[in-house]
Tab-separated table of C-alpha atoms and ligand atoms in Angstrom:
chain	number	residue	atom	x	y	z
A	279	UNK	CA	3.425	28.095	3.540
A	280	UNK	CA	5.219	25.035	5.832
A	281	UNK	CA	4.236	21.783	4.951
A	282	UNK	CA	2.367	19.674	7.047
A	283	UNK	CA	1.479	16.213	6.375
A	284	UNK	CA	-1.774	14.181	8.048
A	285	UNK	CA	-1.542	10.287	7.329
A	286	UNK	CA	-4.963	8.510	7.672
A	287	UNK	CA	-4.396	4.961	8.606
A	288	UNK	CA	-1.257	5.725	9.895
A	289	UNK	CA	-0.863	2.393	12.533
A	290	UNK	CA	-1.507	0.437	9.393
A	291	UNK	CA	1.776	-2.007	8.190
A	292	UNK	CA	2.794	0.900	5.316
A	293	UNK	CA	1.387	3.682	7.509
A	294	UNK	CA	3.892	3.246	10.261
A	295	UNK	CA	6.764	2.895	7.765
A	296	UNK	CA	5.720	6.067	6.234
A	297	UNK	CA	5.274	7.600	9.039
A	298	UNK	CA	8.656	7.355	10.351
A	299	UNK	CA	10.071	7.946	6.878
A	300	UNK	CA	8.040	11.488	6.536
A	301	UNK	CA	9.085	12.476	10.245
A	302	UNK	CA	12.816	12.020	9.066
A	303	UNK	CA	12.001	14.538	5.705
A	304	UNK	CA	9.869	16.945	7.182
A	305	UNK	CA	10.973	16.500	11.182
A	306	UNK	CA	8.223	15.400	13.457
A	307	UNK	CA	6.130	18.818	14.206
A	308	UNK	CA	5.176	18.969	10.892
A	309	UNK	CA	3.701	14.854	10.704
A	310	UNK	CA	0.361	14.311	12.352
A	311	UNK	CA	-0.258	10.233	12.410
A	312	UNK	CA	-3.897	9.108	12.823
A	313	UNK	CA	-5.779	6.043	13.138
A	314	UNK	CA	-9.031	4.427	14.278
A	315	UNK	CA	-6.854	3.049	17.180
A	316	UNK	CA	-4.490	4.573	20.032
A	317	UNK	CA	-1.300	5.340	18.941
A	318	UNK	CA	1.541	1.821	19.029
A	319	UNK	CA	5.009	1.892	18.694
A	320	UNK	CA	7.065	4.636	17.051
A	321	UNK	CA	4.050	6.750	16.092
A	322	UNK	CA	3.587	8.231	19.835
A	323	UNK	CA	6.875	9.276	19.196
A	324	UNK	CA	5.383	12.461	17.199
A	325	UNK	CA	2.266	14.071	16.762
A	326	UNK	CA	-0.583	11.237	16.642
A	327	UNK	CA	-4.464	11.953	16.369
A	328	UNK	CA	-7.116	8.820	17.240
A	329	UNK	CA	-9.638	9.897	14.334
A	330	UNK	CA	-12.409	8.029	12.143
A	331	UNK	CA	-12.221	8.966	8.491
A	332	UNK	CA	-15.692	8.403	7.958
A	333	UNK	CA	-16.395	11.654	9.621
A	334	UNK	CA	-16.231	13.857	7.198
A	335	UNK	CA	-17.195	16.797	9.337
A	336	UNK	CA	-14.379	16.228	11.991
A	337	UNK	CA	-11.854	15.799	9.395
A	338	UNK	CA	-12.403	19.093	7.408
A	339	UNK	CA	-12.201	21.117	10.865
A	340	UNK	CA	-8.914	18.890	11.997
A	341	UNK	CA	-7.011	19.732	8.161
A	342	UNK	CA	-8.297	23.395	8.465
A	343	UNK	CA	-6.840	24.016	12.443
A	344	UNK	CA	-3.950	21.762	11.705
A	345	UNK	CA	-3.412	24.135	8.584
A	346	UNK	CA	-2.583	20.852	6.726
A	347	UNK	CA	-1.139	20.917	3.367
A	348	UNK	CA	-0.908	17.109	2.164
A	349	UNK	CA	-2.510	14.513	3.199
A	350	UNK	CA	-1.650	10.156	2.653
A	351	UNK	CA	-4.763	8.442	2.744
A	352	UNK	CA	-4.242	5.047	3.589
A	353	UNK	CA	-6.945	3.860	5.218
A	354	UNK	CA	-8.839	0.446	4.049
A	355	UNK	CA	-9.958	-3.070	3.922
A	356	UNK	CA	-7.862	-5.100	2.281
A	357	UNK	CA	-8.914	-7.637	-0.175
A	358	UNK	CA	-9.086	-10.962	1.669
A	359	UNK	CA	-10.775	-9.041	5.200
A	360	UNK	CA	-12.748	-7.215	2.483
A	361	UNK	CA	-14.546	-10.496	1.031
A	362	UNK	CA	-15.552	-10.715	4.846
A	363	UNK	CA	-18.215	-7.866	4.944
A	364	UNK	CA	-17.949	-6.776	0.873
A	365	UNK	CA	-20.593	-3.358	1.294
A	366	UNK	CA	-18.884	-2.433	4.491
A	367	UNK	CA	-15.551	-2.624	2.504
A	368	UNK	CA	-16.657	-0.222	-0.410
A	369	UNK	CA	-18.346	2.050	1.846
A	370	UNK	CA	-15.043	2.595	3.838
A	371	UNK	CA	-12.713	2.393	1.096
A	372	UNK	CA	-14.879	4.506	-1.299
A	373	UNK	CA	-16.198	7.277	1.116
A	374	UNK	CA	-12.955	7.845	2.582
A	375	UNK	CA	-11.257	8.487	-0.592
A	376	UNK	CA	-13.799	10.874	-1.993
A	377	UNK	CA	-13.909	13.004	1.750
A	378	UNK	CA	-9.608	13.352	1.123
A	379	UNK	CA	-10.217	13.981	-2.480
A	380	UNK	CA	-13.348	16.922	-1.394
A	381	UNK	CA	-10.949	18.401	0.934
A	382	UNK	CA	-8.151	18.402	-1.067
A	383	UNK	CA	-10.171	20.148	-3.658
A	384	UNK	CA	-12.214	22.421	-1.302
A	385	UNK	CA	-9.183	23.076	1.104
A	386	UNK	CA	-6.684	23.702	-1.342
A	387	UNK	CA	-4.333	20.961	-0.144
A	388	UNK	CA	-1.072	21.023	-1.927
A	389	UNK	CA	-0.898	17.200	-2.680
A	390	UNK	CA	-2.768	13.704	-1.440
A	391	UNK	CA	-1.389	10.352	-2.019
A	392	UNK	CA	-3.681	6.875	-2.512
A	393	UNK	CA	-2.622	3.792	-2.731
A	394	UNK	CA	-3.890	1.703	-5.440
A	395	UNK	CA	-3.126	-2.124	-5.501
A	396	UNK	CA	-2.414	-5.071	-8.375
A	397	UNK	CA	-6.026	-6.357	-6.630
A	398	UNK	CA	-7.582	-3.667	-9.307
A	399	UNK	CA	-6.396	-6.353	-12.296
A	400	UNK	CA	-8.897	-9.434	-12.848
A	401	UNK	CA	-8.522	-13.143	-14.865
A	402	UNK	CA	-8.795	-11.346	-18.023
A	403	UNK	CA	-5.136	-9.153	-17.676
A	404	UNK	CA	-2.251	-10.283	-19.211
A	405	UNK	CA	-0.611	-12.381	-16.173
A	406	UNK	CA	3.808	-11.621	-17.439
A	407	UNK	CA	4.635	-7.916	-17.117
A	408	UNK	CA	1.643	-6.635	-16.211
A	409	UNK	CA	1.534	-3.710	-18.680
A	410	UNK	CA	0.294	0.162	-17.209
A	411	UNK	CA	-2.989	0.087	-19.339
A	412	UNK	CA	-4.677	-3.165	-20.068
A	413	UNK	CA	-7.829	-4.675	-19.290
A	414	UNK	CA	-8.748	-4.418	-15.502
A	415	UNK	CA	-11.749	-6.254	-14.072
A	416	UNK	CA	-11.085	-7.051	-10.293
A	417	UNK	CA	-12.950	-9.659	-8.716
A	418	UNK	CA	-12.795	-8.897	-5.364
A	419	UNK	CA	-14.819	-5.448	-3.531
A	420	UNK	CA	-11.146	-4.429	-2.729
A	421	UNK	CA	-10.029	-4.209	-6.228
A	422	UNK	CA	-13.022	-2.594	-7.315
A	423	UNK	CA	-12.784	0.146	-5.073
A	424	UNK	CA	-8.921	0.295	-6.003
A	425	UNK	CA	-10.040	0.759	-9.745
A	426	UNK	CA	-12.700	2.836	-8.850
A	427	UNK	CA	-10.928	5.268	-7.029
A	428	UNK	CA	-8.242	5.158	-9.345
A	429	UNK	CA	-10.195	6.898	-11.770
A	430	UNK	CA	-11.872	9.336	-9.304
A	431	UNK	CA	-8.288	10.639	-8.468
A	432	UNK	CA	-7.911	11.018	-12.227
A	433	UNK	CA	-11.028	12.759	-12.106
A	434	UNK	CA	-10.350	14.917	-9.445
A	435	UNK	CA	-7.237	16.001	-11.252
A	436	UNK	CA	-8.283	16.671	-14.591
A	437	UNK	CA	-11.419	18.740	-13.105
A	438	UNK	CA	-10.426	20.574	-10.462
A	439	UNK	CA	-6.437	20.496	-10.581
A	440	UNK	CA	-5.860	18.187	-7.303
A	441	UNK	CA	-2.507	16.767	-7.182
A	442	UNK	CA	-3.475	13.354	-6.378
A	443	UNK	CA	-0.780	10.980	-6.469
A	444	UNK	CA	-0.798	7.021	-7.011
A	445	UNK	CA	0.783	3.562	-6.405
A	446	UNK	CA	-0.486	0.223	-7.926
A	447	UNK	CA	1.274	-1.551	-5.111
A	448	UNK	CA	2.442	-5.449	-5.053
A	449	UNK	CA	2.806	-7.758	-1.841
A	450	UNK	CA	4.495	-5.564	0.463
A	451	UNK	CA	6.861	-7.305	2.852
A	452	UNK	CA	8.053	-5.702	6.135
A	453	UNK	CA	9.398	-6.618	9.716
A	454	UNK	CA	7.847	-3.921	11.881
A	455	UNK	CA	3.788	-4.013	11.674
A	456	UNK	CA	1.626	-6.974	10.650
A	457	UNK	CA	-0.118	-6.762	7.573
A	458	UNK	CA	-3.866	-6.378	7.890
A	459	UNK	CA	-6.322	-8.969	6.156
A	460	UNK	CA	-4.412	-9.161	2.484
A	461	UNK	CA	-3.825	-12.192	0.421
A	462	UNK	CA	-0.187	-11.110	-0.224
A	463	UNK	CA	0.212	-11.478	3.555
A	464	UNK	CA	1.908	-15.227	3.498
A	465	UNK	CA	5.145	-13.665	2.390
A	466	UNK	CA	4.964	-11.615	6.079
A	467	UNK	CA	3.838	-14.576	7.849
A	468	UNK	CA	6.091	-16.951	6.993
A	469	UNK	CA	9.114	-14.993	8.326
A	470	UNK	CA	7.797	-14.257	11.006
A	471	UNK	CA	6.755	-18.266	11.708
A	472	UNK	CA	9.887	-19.283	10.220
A	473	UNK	CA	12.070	-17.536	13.350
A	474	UNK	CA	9.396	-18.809	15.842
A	475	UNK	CA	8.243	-22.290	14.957
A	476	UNK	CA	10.710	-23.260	12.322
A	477	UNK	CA	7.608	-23.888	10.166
A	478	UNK	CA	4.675	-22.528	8.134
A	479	UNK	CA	0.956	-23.645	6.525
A	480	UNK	CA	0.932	-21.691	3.252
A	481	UNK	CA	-2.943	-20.434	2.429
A	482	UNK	CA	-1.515	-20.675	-1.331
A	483	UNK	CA	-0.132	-23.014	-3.505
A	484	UNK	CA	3.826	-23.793	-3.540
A	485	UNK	CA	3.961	-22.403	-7.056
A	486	UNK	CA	1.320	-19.296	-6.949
A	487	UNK	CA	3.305	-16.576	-8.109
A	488	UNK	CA	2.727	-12.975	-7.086
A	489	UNK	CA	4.543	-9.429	-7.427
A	490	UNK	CA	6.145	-8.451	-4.352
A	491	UNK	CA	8.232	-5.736	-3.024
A	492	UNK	CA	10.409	-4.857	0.414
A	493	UNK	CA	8.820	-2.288	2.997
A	494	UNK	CA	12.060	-0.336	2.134
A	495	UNK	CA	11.349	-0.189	-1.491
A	496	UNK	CA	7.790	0.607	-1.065
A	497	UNK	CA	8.491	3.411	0.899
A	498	UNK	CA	10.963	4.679	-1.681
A	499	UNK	CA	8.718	4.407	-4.002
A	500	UNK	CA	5.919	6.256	-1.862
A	501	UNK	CA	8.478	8.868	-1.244
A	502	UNK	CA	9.701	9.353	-4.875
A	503	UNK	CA	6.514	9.589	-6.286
A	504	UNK	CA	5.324	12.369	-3.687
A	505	UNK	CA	8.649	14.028	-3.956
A	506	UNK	CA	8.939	14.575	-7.890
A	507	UNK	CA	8.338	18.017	-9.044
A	508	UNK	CA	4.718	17.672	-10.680
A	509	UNK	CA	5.140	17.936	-14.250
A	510	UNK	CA	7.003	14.462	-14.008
A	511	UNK	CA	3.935	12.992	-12.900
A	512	UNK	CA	1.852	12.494	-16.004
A	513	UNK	CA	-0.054	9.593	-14.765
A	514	UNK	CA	-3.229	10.636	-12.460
A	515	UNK	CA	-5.258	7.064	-11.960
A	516	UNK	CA	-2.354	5.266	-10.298
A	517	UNK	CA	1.344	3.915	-11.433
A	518	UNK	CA	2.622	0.339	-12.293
A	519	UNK	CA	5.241	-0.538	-9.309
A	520	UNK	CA	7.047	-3.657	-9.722
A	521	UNK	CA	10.093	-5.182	-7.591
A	522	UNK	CA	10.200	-8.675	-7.484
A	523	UNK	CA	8.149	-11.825	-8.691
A	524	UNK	CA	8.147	-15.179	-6.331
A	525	UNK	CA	6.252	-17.679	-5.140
A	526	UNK	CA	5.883	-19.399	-1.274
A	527	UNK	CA	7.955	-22.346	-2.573
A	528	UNK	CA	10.687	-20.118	-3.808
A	529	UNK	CA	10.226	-17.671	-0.871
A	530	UNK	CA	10.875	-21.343	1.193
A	531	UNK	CA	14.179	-22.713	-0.115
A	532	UNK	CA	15.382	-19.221	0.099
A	533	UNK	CA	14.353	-19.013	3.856
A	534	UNK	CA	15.797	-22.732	4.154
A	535	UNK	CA	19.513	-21.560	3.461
A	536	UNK	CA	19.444	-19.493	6.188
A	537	UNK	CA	17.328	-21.934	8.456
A	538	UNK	CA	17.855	-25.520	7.324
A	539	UNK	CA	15.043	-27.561	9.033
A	540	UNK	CA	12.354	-24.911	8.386
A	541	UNK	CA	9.405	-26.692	6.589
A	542	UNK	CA	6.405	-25.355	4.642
A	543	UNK	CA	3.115	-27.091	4.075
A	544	UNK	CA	0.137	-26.061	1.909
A	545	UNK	CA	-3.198	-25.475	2.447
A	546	UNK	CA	-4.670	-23.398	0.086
A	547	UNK	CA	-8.071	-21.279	1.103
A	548	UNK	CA	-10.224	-18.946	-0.194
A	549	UNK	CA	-7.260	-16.578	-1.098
A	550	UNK	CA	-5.874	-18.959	-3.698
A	551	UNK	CA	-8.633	-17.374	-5.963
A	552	UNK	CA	-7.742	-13.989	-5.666
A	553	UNK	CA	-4.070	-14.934	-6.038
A	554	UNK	CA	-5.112	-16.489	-9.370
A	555	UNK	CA	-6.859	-13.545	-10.333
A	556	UNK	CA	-3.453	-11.095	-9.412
A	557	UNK	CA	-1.162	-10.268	-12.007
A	558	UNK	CA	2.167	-12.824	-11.548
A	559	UNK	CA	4.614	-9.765	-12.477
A	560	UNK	CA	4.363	-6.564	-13.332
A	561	UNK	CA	5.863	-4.019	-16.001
A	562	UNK	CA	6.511	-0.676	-14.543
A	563	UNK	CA	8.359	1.145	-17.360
A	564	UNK	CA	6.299	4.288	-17.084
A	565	UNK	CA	7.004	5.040	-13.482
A	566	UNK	CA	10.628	4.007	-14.110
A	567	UNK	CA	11.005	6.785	-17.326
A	568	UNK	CA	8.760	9.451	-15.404
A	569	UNK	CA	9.829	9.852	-12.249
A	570	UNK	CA	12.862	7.475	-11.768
A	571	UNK	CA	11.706	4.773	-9.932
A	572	UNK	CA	13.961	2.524	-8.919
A	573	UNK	CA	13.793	-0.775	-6.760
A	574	UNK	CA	16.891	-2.220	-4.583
A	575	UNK	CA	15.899	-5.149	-3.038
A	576	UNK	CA	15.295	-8.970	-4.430
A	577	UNK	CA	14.001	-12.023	-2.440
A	578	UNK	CA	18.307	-12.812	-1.289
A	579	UNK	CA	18.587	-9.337	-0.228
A	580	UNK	CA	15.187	-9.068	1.875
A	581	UNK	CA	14.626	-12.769	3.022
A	582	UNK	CA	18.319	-11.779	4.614
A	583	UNK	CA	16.942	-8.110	6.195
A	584	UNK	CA	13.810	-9.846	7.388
A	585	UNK	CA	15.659	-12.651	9.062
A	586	UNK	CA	18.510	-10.385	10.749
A	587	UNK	CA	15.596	-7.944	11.758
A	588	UNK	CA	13.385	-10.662	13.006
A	589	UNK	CA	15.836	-12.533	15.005
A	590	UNK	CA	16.795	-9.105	16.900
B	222	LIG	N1	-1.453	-6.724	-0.428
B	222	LIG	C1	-2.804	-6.434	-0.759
B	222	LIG	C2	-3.700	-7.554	-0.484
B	222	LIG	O1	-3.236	-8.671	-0.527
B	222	LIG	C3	-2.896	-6.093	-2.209
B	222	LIG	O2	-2.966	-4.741	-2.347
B	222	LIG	O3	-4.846	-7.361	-0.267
């Protein structure tokens, strides 16, 4: 049987990226995009469907006539726009995840992918290196539904054989869609004010530090992970992926060799908390001996990217 690929939350900042990096594996007939919203940008370049997760009954009739086989689900509130309307946030990010993981198991998909996030750590978890099992008690809604469904994919693939696939993601920093509501989302922002205004307010602190990782990298990642022949993956709740560690003062100076009279000022808000709660870097040795992972990009390399990118 052909494989054909639905992304929920598709017009989403990783959902575009992915997207276009499926459409290049698989060629475009066999990627259906879908959002809330109309198709922008490069997904009306290939099959696009406006659809609401949250109906569960349109969705199972749209995989079974689509005859689709795997399915990225990567539709949710993120933690900071999460805080905002907390029930409405597990309700989405919950529901949705058990209708993918129902079909999956109901439909026969072949695989699903989830992204979990280092929002489903808490205070209590070692800060340094991060380790892949340690205490985990999130403080925001967002990071309990990330632990939370975590173990339901395990679940779902210990009882019933789905090959659910997983991502603890870091800050993910990319030039071509906004992020949506995170607390990681200063190291997007401030590239993007540093080519228009020469200057950025920081929500954090100058010396908050966070793990963080290129859009190119995370997509890698994504790809690697969904691409690795099964046995290899022999963790089912969701992997450890690290990159890079930094923090907006660092991100800053490194900005200000390429633009000299940029300036950054600080004003920390609600979001400094959940920074504080975050892991500052993470150990990913696991995903690096089971499937390969490997990142390529530092803050040089992709404060370079996003600047050339942006400029153009
Ligand atoms: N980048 C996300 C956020 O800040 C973390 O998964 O909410």
């Amino acid at each position: 049987m052909q494989t054909t690929i639905l992304l929920i939350g598709a017009g989403g900042q990783l959902g575009t990226e992915l997207t276009q990096g499926l459409r290049k594996i698989y060629g475009s007939d066999h990627v259906i995009a879908s959002d809330i919203r109309d198709a922008q940008g490069a997904l009306k370049e290939g099959r696009y469907e406006k659809m609401d997760v949250m109906q569960r009954d349109k969705l199972f009739e749209f995989i079974k006539k689509n005859q689709v086989t795997q399915i990225y689900h990567l539709a949710a509130l993120l933690s900071a726009t999460g805080e905002k309307d907390p029930r409405w946030a597990w309700k989405l990010n919950m529901e949705s995840l058990l209708f993918v993981l129902e079909a999956a198991h109901e439909l026969k998909l072949h695989k699903v992918y989830w992204p979990s996030s280092i929002a489903a750590f808490g205070p209590t978890t070692p800060k340094q290196n991060t380790p892949q099992y340690t205490i985990m008690d999130p403080t925001t809604v967002y990071g309990i539904t990330k632990l939370a469904g975590e173990l339901w994919c395990e679940y779902y693939f210990r009882r019933y054989g789905v090959d659910v696939r997983s991502l603890r993601y870091p800050g993910i920093i990319g030039w071509k869609t906004p992020p949506g509501g995170g607390t990681t989302d200063y190291a997007v922002d401030i590239y993007f004010k540093a080519i228009k205004e020469k200057k950025y307010e920081c929500f954090l602190s100058a010396d908050t530090y966070l793990p963080m990782m290129y859009m190119d990298d995370a997509v890698k990642a994504t790809l690697d992970l969904m691409e690795a022949p099964a046995e290899k993956v022999k963790i089912r709740s969701s992997y450890n992926v690290g990159a890079m560690s930094f923090c907006p003062a660092q991100v800053a100076s490194t900005i200000k060799r390429h633009i000299p009279d940029f300036q950054i000022s600080y004003k920390p808000d609600f979001r400094q908390a959940i920074a504080d709660s975050w892991p500052k870097s993470i150990d990913d040795t696991p995903a690096r001996q089971d499937w390969g992972w490997k990142h390529q990009f530092g803050l040089e390399e992709m404060t370079a990217d996003m600047l050339k990118n942006l400029s153009a």
